[in-house]
Short mmCIF file of C-alpha atoms and ligand atoms in Angstrom, two decimals:
data_model
loop_
_atom_site.label_atom_id
_atom_site.label_comp_id
_atom_site.label_asym_id
_atom_site.label_seq_id
_atom_site.Cartn_x
_atom_site.Cartn_y
_atom_site.Cartn_z
CA MET A 1 34.57 3.34 7.87
CA THR A 2 33.78 2.24 11.40
CA LYS A 3 34.06 4.59 13.77
CA ALA A 4 31.96 6.61 12.38
CA LEU A 5 28.70 4.06 12.24
CA GLY A 6 25.03 5.12 13.45
CA ARG A 7 25.60 9.09 13.87
CA HIS A 8 22.46 9.77 13.17
CA PRO A 9 20.00 11.93 15.84
CA ILE A 10 17.79 8.75 17.99
CA HIS A 11 15.31 10.22 20.25
CA LEU A 12 14.77 8.23 23.25
CA TYR A 13 11.30 7.41 25.36
CA ARG A 14 11.67 5.43 28.22
CA ASN A 15 8.79 3.74 29.18
CA ALA A 16 9.36 2.94 33.16
CA LEU A 17 5.44 0.99 33.64
CA ALA A 18 7.12 -2.20 31.25
CA ALA A 19 11.08 -1.20 33.34
CA ASP A 20 9.90 -2.49 36.73
CA ALA A 21 9.88 -6.62 35.50
CA ARG A 22 5.97 -7.31 35.09
CA SER A 23 4.82 -11.20 34.09
CA TYR A 24 2.19 -11.00 31.00
CA GLY A 25 -1.37 -10.27 32.22
CA PRO A 26 -5.07 -10.93 31.72
CA GLU A 27 -5.27 -7.80 29.23
CA GLN A 28 -2.14 -9.37 27.23
CA ARG A 29 -3.02 -12.89 27.05
CA ALA A 30 -6.92 -12.02 25.22
CA ILE A 31 -5.05 -10.68 22.70
CA LEU A 32 -2.20 -12.94 22.19
CA ASN A 33 -1.12 -16.69 24.13
CA PRO A 34 0.28 -19.45 23.60
CA GLN A 35 -1.75 -21.90 22.59
CA GLU A 36 -2.97 -20.33 19.27
CA ALA A 37 0.66 -19.33 18.67
CA GLU A 38 1.62 -23.04 19.02
CA ALA A 39 -1.17 -23.31 16.88
CA ALA A 40 0.17 -21.74 13.62
CA ARG A 41 3.86 -22.40 14.15
CA ARG A 42 2.50 -26.12 13.38
CA GLU A 43 -0.41 -25.42 10.30
CA ILE A 44 2.51 -22.97 9.43
CA GLU A 45 5.82 -25.97 9.33
CA SER A 46 3.74 -27.90 7.53
CA TRP A 47 3.56 -25.44 4.10
CA PRO A 48 5.42 -27.42 1.49
CA GLY A 49 7.78 -24.14 1.21
CA PHE A 50 8.59 -24.13 4.91
CA ALA A 51 11.90 -23.44 6.61
CA PRO A 52 13.36 -22.00 9.02
CA THR A 53 15.23 -18.44 8.74
CA PRO A 54 18.71 -18.44 9.89
CA LEU A 55 19.74 -16.41 12.90
CA VAL A 56 23.60 -14.77 11.96
CA SER A 57 26.04 -13.94 14.48
CA LEU A 58 27.81 -10.57 13.59
CA PRO A 59 30.27 -10.24 15.57
CA GLY A 60 32.81 -7.64 13.38
CA LEU A 61 29.41 -5.00 13.30
CA ALA A 62 29.35 -5.93 17.43
CA ALA A 63 32.59 -5.09 18.54
CA ALA A 64 33.15 -2.24 15.89
CA VAL A 65 30.67 -0.06 17.72
CA GLY A 66 30.89 -1.75 21.88
CA ILE A 67 28.72 -4.12 21.90
CA GLY A 68 28.63 -8.22 23.89
CA SER A 69 26.81 -9.20 20.35
CA ILE A 70 24.54 -9.28 17.44
CA ALA A 71 22.59 -11.31 16.51
CA TYR A 72 19.81 -10.98 13.12
CA LYS A 73 17.56 -13.05 12.41
CA ASP A 74 17.61 -13.12 8.93
CA GLU A 75 13.89 -13.17 7.52
CA GLY A 76 14.99 -12.15 3.67
CA ALA A 77 14.26 -16.19 2.45
CA ARG A 78 10.22 -16.29 4.60
CA PHE A 79 8.54 -19.28 1.31
CA GLY A 80 10.00 -16.66 -1.65
CA LEU A 81 8.14 -14.19 0.22
CA ARG A 82 10.86 -11.66 1.00
CA SER A 83 10.22 -11.08 4.60
CA PHE A 84 8.21 -11.70 7.50
CA LYS A 85 4.91 -10.68 6.82
CA ALA A 86 4.82 -14.17 4.53
CA LEU A 87 4.03 -15.26 8.14
CA GLY A 88 0.67 -13.44 8.56
CA GLY A 89 -1.19 -12.45 5.98
CA ALA A 90 -0.96 -15.72 4.01
CA TYR A 91 -1.87 -17.40 7.23
CA ALA A 92 -4.99 -15.65 8.11
CA VAL A 93 -6.20 -16.12 4.91
CA TYR A 94 -6.59 -20.17 5.48
CA ARG A 95 -7.96 -19.06 9.00
CA LEU A 96 -10.43 -17.48 7.11
CA LEU A 97 -11.14 -19.71 4.50
CA ALA A 98 -11.10 -22.67 7.35
CA ARG A 99 -13.49 -20.80 9.20
CA GLU A 100 -15.76 -20.35 6.49
CA ALA A 101 -15.44 -24.04 5.90
CA GLU A 102 -16.36 -25.05 9.33
CA ARG A 103 -19.52 -21.99 9.14
CA THR A 104 -21.25 -23.90 5.98
CA GLY A 105 -20.78 -27.60 6.26
CA ALA A 106 -17.19 -28.00 4.83
CA GLY A 107 -15.06 -28.42 7.10
CA PRO A 108 -12.94 -29.20 8.98
CA VAL A 109 -10.52 -28.70 5.65
CA THR A 110 -6.95 -28.89 5.66
CA ALA A 111 -4.07 -26.23 3.79
CA ALA A 112 -2.94 -29.04 1.72
CA GLY A 113 -6.43 -30.30 0.42
CA LEU A 114 -7.63 -25.93 -0.06
CA ALA A 115 -4.53 -26.28 -2.00
CA ALA A 116 -6.17 -29.19 -3.59
CA GLY A 117 -8.56 -27.75 -4.84
CA LYS A 118 -10.54 -29.79 -2.79
CA HIS A 119 -13.33 -26.83 -1.35
CA ARG A 120 -12.78 -25.16 -4.58
CA ALA A 121 -17.04 -24.10 -4.42
CA LEU A 122 -16.05 -22.75 -1.32
CA THR A 123 -13.38 -20.72 -1.76
CA SER A 124 -14.00 -19.23 -4.52
CA GLY A 125 -17.03 -17.61 -3.84
CA VAL A 126 -14.96 -15.73 -1.21
CA THR A 127 -12.44 -12.04 -1.73
CA VAL A 128 -10.38 -11.07 0.76
CA CYS A 129 -8.40 -7.53 0.35
CA CYS A 130 -6.41 -5.44 2.24
CA ALA A 131 -3.90 -2.21 1.74
CA THR A 132 -0.68 -2.45 2.03
CA ASP A 133 2.30 -0.55 1.75
CA GLY A 134 3.78 -3.58 -0.09
CA ASN A 135 5.10 -6.80 2.01
CA HIS A 136 1.54 -7.16 4.14
CA GLY A 137 -0.31 -7.69 0.56
CA ARG A 138 2.82 -10.03 -0.88
CA SER A 139 1.63 -12.39 1.51
CA VAL A 140 -2.03 -12.13 1.31
CA ALA A 141 -2.31 -12.46 -1.93
CA TRP A 142 0.04 -15.70 -2.16
CA GLY A 143 -2.31 -16.83 0.63
CA ALA A 144 -4.82 -16.11 -1.60
CA GLN A 145 -3.49 -17.78 -4.36
CA THR A 146 -2.41 -20.93 -2.57
CA PHE A 147 -5.91 -21.61 -0.34
CA GLY A 148 -7.87 -20.76 -3.65
CA CYS A 149 -9.87 -17.69 -3.14
CA ASP A 150 -10.46 -14.11 -5.11
CA CYS A 151 -8.24 -10.98 -3.83
CA THR A 152 -8.28 -7.00 -4.88
CA ILE A 153 -5.37 -5.59 -2.80
CA PHE A 154 -4.87 -0.90 -2.01
CA ILE A 155 -1.83 0.88 -2.43
CA HIS A 156 -1.19 3.83 -1.41
CA GLU A 157 0.35 6.86 -3.67
CA THR A 158 3.55 6.45 -2.75
CA VAL A 159 4.09 2.42 -3.55
CA SER A 160 6.34 1.85 -6.16
CA SER A 161 6.02 -0.19 -9.07
CA GLN A 162 8.35 -2.80 -8.57
CA ARG A 163 6.25 -3.33 -4.79
CA GLU A 164 3.02 -3.09 -6.98
CA ALA A 165 4.11 -5.97 -9.71
CA ALA A 166 5.36 -8.27 -6.80
CA ILE A 167 1.73 -8.05 -5.38
CA ALA A 168 0.04 -8.58 -9.41
CA ALA A 169 2.10 -11.84 -9.17
CA TYR A 170 0.24 -13.80 -7.58
CA GLY A 171 -2.74 -13.31 -9.30
CA ALA A 172 -4.07 -10.55 -7.24
CA ARG A 173 -6.12 -7.13 -8.70
CA VAL A 174 -3.76 -4.51 -7.57
CA VAL A 175 -5.64 -0.80 -7.72
CA ARG A 176 -3.63 2.33 -6.65
CA HIS A 177 -5.15 5.03 -4.35
CA PRO A 178 -4.05 8.58 -3.56
CA GLY A 179 -3.80 9.28 -0.64
CA ASN A 180 -1.11 7.48 2.39
CA TYR A 181 -1.33 4.20 3.66
CA ASP A 182 -3.64 5.34 6.68
CA GLN A 183 -6.36 6.29 3.54
CA ALA A 184 -5.64 3.10 1.70
CA VAL A 185 -7.05 0.96 4.68
CA HIS A 186 -9.32 3.07 5.26
CA ARG A 187 -10.64 1.93 2.13
CA ALA A 188 -10.10 -1.14 1.87
CA ALA A 189 -12.71 -1.24 4.62
CA GLU A 190 -15.16 0.53 2.85
CA GLU A 191 -14.77 -1.37 -0.70
CA ALA A 192 -15.30 -4.70 1.17
CA ALA A 193 -18.45 -3.37 2.81
CA ALA A 194 -19.98 -2.88 -0.14
CA ASN A 195 -19.29 -5.17 -2.04
CA GLY A 196 -18.97 -8.41 1.11
CA TRP A 197 -15.45 -8.28 1.12
CA VAL A 198 -13.47 -9.36 3.51
CA VAL A 199 -10.31 -7.75 4.89
CA VAL A 200 -7.72 -9.29 5.84
CA SER A 201 -5.82 -7.04 7.22
CA ASP A 202 -2.10 -6.85 9.67
CA THR A 203 -4.23 -3.51 11.79
CA SER A 204 -6.39 -3.44 13.97
CA TYR A 205 -8.99 -1.07 15.07
CA GLU A 206 -12.32 -0.94 17.35
CA GLY A 207 -14.22 -3.34 15.79
CA TYR A 208 -11.80 -5.22 13.81
CA THR A 209 -9.48 -7.59 15.57
CA ASP A 210 -9.93 -11.15 15.42
CA ILE A 211 -7.82 -11.83 11.39
CA PRO A 212 -5.31 -8.78 12.52
CA ARG A 213 -5.23 -11.43 15.85
CA ASP A 214 -4.17 -13.70 13.19
CA VAL A 215 -1.80 -12.55 11.00
CA MET A 216 -0.11 -11.59 14.75
CA HIS A 217 0.08 -15.07 15.84
CA GLY A 218 2.04 -16.02 12.46
CA TYR A 219 4.36 -13.15 13.19
CA THR A 220 5.32 -15.78 16.78
CA VAL A 221 6.69 -18.07 14.22
CA MET A 222 9.65 -16.09 13.63
CA ALA A 223 10.21 -15.26 17.03
CA ASP A 224 10.03 -18.58 18.10
CA GLU A 225 12.61 -19.91 16.03
CA ALA A 226 15.06 -17.22 17.44
CA LEU A 227 13.85 -17.77 20.96
CA ARG A 228 15.36 -21.59 20.17
CA ALA A 229 18.42 -20.72 18.12
CA HIS A 230 19.57 -18.98 21.18
CA ALA A 231 18.51 -21.98 23.58
CA GLN A 232 22.39 -23.09 23.32
CA THR A 233 23.48 -19.10 24.06
CA GLY A 234 21.27 -18.68 26.82
CA PRO A 235 18.75 -14.95 26.30
CA PRO A 236 19.46 -11.77 25.25
CA THR A 237 19.77 -8.92 26.60
CA HIS A 238 17.65 -7.14 24.67
CA ILE A 239 15.47 -7.13 22.10
CA PHE A 240 14.75 -4.55 19.49
CA MET A 241 12.08 -4.18 16.30
CA GLN A 242 11.09 -1.48 14.00
CA GLY A 243 7.33 -0.96 14.15
CA GLY A 244 4.95 0.39 11.95
CA VAL A 245 1.72 -0.27 13.47
CA GLY A 246 3.24 -2.20 16.10
CA GLY A 247 2.14 -5.73 15.25
CA ALA A 248 5.42 -7.07 14.17
CA ALA A 249 6.63 -5.90 17.20
CA ALA A 250 3.82 -6.84 19.63
CA ALA A 251 4.36 -10.60 18.49
CA VAL A 252 8.05 -10.89 18.99
CA LEU A 253 8.02 -9.38 22.51
CA ALA A 254 4.57 -11.31 23.51
CA ARG A 255 6.90 -14.54 22.55
CA PHE A 256 9.36 -13.97 24.59
CA TRP A 257 7.36 -12.45 27.63
CA TRP A 258 5.60 -15.65 28.15
CA GLU A 259 8.93 -17.22 27.74
CA TYR A 260 10.92 -15.52 29.99
CA ASP A 261 8.13 -13.32 32.56
CA THR A 262 9.28 -11.21 34.81
CA GLN A 263 13.42 -12.08 33.57
CA CYS A 264 11.92 -11.00 29.81
CA PRO A 265 14.93 -9.61 27.77
CA ARG A 266 14.97 -5.87 27.35
CA PHE A 267 12.77 -4.68 24.61
CA GLY A 268 12.95 -1.40 22.52
CA VAL A 269 10.11 0.12 18.88
CA VAL A 270 12.67 1.40 16.69
CA GLU A 271 10.35 3.72 14.05
CA PRO A 272 11.15 6.57 11.51
CA ASP A 273 11.53 9.54 12.67
CA LYS A 274 8.23 10.63 9.95
CA ALA A 275 6.40 8.51 10.82
CA ALA A 276 7.02 7.13 14.81
CA CYS A 277 3.29 7.30 16.30
CA LEU A 278 4.41 4.36 18.36
CA TYR A 279 7.10 7.06 20.36
CA GLU A 280 3.76 9.75 19.86
CA SER A 281 1.59 7.25 21.88
CA ALA A 282 4.33 5.91 24.78
CA ARG A 283 4.60 9.67 25.33
CA ALA A 284 0.99 10.81 25.50
CA GLY A 285 0.18 6.91 26.92
CA HIS A 286 -2.22 6.39 24.71
CA ARG A 287 -2.83 5.59 20.60
CA VAL A 288 -2.35 8.89 18.70
CA ALA A 289 -3.05 8.70 15.16
CA LEU A 290 -0.71 10.45 13.45
CA THR A 291 -1.64 13.38 11.12
CA GLY A 292 0.35 15.19 8.07
CA ASP A 293 3.03 13.38 5.96
CA ILE A 294 4.37 10.53 7.24
CA GLU A 295 6.54 8.94 3.81
CA THR A 296 10.13 7.76 5.10
CA VAL A 297 12.72 5.96 3.41
CA MET A 298 11.60 2.71 5.07
CA ALA A 299 8.12 2.18 3.56
CA GLY A 300 7.34 -0.80 5.33
CA LEU A 301 6.66 0.99 8.14
CA SER A 302 5.56 4.52 7.26
CA CYS A 303 1.77 4.00 9.65
CA GLY A 304 0.48 7.12 11.52
CA GLU A 305 -1.73 4.39 13.56
CA THR A 306 -0.96 1.96 15.94
CA SER A 307 -3.05 -1.53 16.01
CA LEU A 308 -5.43 -1.43 18.72
CA LEU A 309 -4.26 -5.01 19.35
CA ALA A 310 -0.71 -4.15 19.82
CA TRP A 311 -0.99 -1.44 22.54
CA PRO A 312 -1.78 -3.34 24.94
CA ILE A 313 1.63 -4.94 24.67
CA LEU A 314 3.60 -2.57 23.90
CA TYR A 315 2.32 0.12 26.30
CA GLY A 316 3.18 -2.97 28.78
CA GLY A 317 6.07 -4.56 28.22
CA ALA A 318 8.65 -2.71 25.31
CA GLU A 319 11.17 -0.39 28.03
CA PHE A 320 12.84 1.72 24.39
CA PHE A 321 10.53 3.56 22.35
CA ALA A 322 12.52 5.49 19.87
CA THR A 323 13.19 6.66 16.91
CA ILE A 324 16.12 7.29 13.26
CA PRO A 325 15.72 9.71 11.34
CA ASP A 326 15.84 8.17 6.67
CA ALA A 327 19.72 8.03 6.73
CA ALA A 328 19.89 5.49 9.37
CA ALA A 329 18.08 3.35 7.05
CA LEU A 330 20.00 3.82 4.45
CA GLU A 331 23.97 3.73 6.65
CA ILE A 332 22.74 0.03 7.55
CA MET A 333 21.30 -1.16 4.34
CA ARG A 334 25.12 -0.52 3.30
CA ILE A 335 26.90 -1.78 6.28
CA LEU A 336 25.13 -5.28 6.11
CA ALA A 337 25.64 -5.62 2.42
CA GLU A 338 29.03 -4.41 3.68
CA GLY A 339 29.48 -6.29 6.44
CA VAL A 340 32.70 -5.37 9.03
CA ASP A 341 35.05 -7.11 9.40
CA GLY A 342 34.02 -10.45 8.17
CA ASP A 343 30.45 -9.67 9.32
CA PRO A 344 28.50 -12.26 6.60
CA PRO A 345 27.31 -9.68 3.77
CA LEU A 346 23.12 -9.92 4.30
CA VAL A 347 20.59 -8.37 1.57
CA ALA A 348 18.61 -5.79 4.16
CA GLY A 349 15.85 -4.00 2.65
CA GLU A 350 14.25 -0.41 3.52
CA SER A 351 12.69 -1.43 6.15
CA ALA A 352 15.45 -4.05 7.36
CA GLY A 353 17.55 -2.55 9.90
CA THR A 354 15.22 -0.06 12.19
CA GLY A 355 16.16 -1.62 14.99
CA LEU A 356 19.74 -2.37 14.54
CA ALA A 357 20.07 1.05 13.26
CA GLY A 358 18.36 2.00 16.45
CA VAL A 359 21.33 0.13 19.21
CA LEU A 360 24.14 1.99 16.37
CA ALA A 361 22.79 5.06 17.11
CA ALA A 362 22.11 4.48 20.59
CA MET A 363 26.29 3.73 20.98
CA ALA A 364 26.80 6.72 18.30
CA ASP A 365 25.24 9.26 21.18
CA GLY A 366 26.37 7.89 24.60
CA ASN A 367 23.68 9.31 26.87
CA ALA A 368 20.44 6.39 24.89
CA ALA A 369 23.16 3.53 25.28
CA GLN A 370 23.92 3.92 28.80
CA GLN A 371 19.59 4.66 29.50
CA MET A 372 19.11 1.17 27.04
CA GLY A 373 21.88 -0.17 29.54
CA LEU A 374 23.55 -1.47 26.40
CA GLY A 375 27.41 -2.18 26.71
CA THR A 376 30.32 -4.88 26.00
CA ASP A 377 27.93 -7.45 28.29
CA SER A 378 24.71 -7.11 25.65
CA ARG A 379 23.78 -9.90 23.77
CA VAL A 380 21.70 -7.98 21.40
CA LEU A 381 18.71 -9.89 18.76
CA VAL A 382 17.55 -7.60 15.89
CA PHE A 383 14.79 -9.06 13.42
CA GLY A 384 16.20 -8.48 9.51
CA THR A 385 12.38 -8.05 8.10
CA GLU A 386 12.76 -8.39 5.06
CA ALA A 387 15.38 -8.16 1.67
CA ASP A 388 15.45 -6.60 -1.76
CA THR A 389 11.22 -6.28 -1.41
CA ASP A 390 12.10 -3.40 -3.94
CA PRO A 391 15.11 -4.91 -6.62
CA GLU A 392 15.58 -1.46 -8.01
CA LEU A 393 15.34 0.37 -5.24
CA TYR A 394 18.13 -1.88 -3.12
CA GLU A 395 20.29 -1.65 -6.27
CA LYS A 396 19.97 2.49 -5.98
CA ILE A 397 20.58 2.49 -2.68
CA VAL A 398 23.12 0.12 -1.98
CA GLY A 399 25.35 0.26 -5.87
CA ARG A 400 25.47 -2.85 -6.17
CA PRO A 401 22.24 -5.50 -6.90
CA ALA A 402 20.87 -7.78 -4.68
CA GLU A 403 22.20 -10.54 -5.68
CA ALA A 404 26.32 -9.23 -6.54
CA VAL A 405 25.60 -9.15 -2.49
CA ARG A 406 24.48 -12.47 -1.94
CA ARG A 407 27.13 -13.77 -3.94
CA THR A 408 29.94 -12.46 -1.69
CA ALA A 409 28.00 -13.75 1.51
C1 PLP B 1 10.11 -5.34 6.20
C2 PLP B 1 8.62 -4.45 7.86
N1 PLP B 1 9.16 -4.67 8.51
C3 PLP B 1 8.26 -4.65 9.49
C4 PLP B 1 7.34 -3.69 9.30
C5 PLP B 1 6.65 -3.56 10.47
O1 PLP B 1 4.94 -4.43 10.28
P1 PLP B 1 3.95 -3.60 11.69
O2 PLP B 1 3.29 -3.25 10.66
O3 PLP B 1 3.45 -5.13 12.01
O4 PLP B 1 4.81 -2.85 13.10
C6 PLP B 1 6.92 -4.11 8.03
C7 PLP B 1 5.29 -3.70 7.93
O5 PLP B 1 5.13 -4.19 6.60
C8 PLP B 1 7.70 -4.30 7.20
O6 PLP B 1 6.95 -4.81 5.93
#
């Protein structure tokens, strides 16, 4: 099986701006900074059920494709929500309730106090809402339920019924909007304005940046853990992250960038070829919005508009922007479930392995690998951002349920 791994077309854009090593500058610092990331880490680590996620070494796969080492940060068990998004939306809900408490003279509050219902009079008057392709909405709904406010989540036409049910399980009202993800984002903003709700979005746009900054500071926690886990082995040479609106990739890049400054590992963003707003923005040199069909099997990455906040960080520091087809995402799910040459089997959802699939496609392509400087000396870090967030679909793609894969681990 190993010979033909990753043979899929890869489109690569090399961002010369990021290639000449630069410091994390004031423009980036105004978006994400170490102090607020540290505050997020302390807060999130204090929540019940917190545990760092594992960084899994995949020597079999690395050898099979000709890379020095591959480390896979498996976010599948994060707070029982099955994706890294548990770190972002829920943290932003906590922060806005804490701010509201302070504004109205009820603060300062703690997460434990909110969760125990000590500020119910205040929190029950707050409704949070957002648009989601699944994972972010699940996090916001969980945060709202945990910290005691009301919640409405907008999903678009093609979000699966399993993902819808997973959000509703946290007590949120779920509204299905005809159209795509970006249209659901606009609908959430309109409804919030009309009803006095607070949008807790994982994407940012002109005039709306405070809450997405909280979301992204929450995401830095997974990068922080990966960074600490690398303490013994030395930093990775390359990091690859999948991109939707770019918030997650920017958070990971920022955490490593301010740690290593001009020595930051080379950073790549990988997207579905059908929804490559970051790749197209990099090529154009500014944020561009995609129009038309952006549906892809990588549901979490089905986004046509780049996050305003993510852009200056990614364009300043990400050297590679690449795209892969759906077939590559399906293949990486099966490869990870199987485990190559004794690698532990891993449950990776449809959007989990996109960064890694980009690495495999680059190695199979040769030319792309050369441009990226990938080879037997490379230590690659990737983020497995979700497990089976849609269990039925996972089973259909992989051929067995996630539980069966976990049993073989
Ligand atoms: C599993 C998964 N991975 C990656 C991403 C990409 O995150 P972002 O939209 O911040 O780029 C998402 C977004 O929903 C996701 O659900």
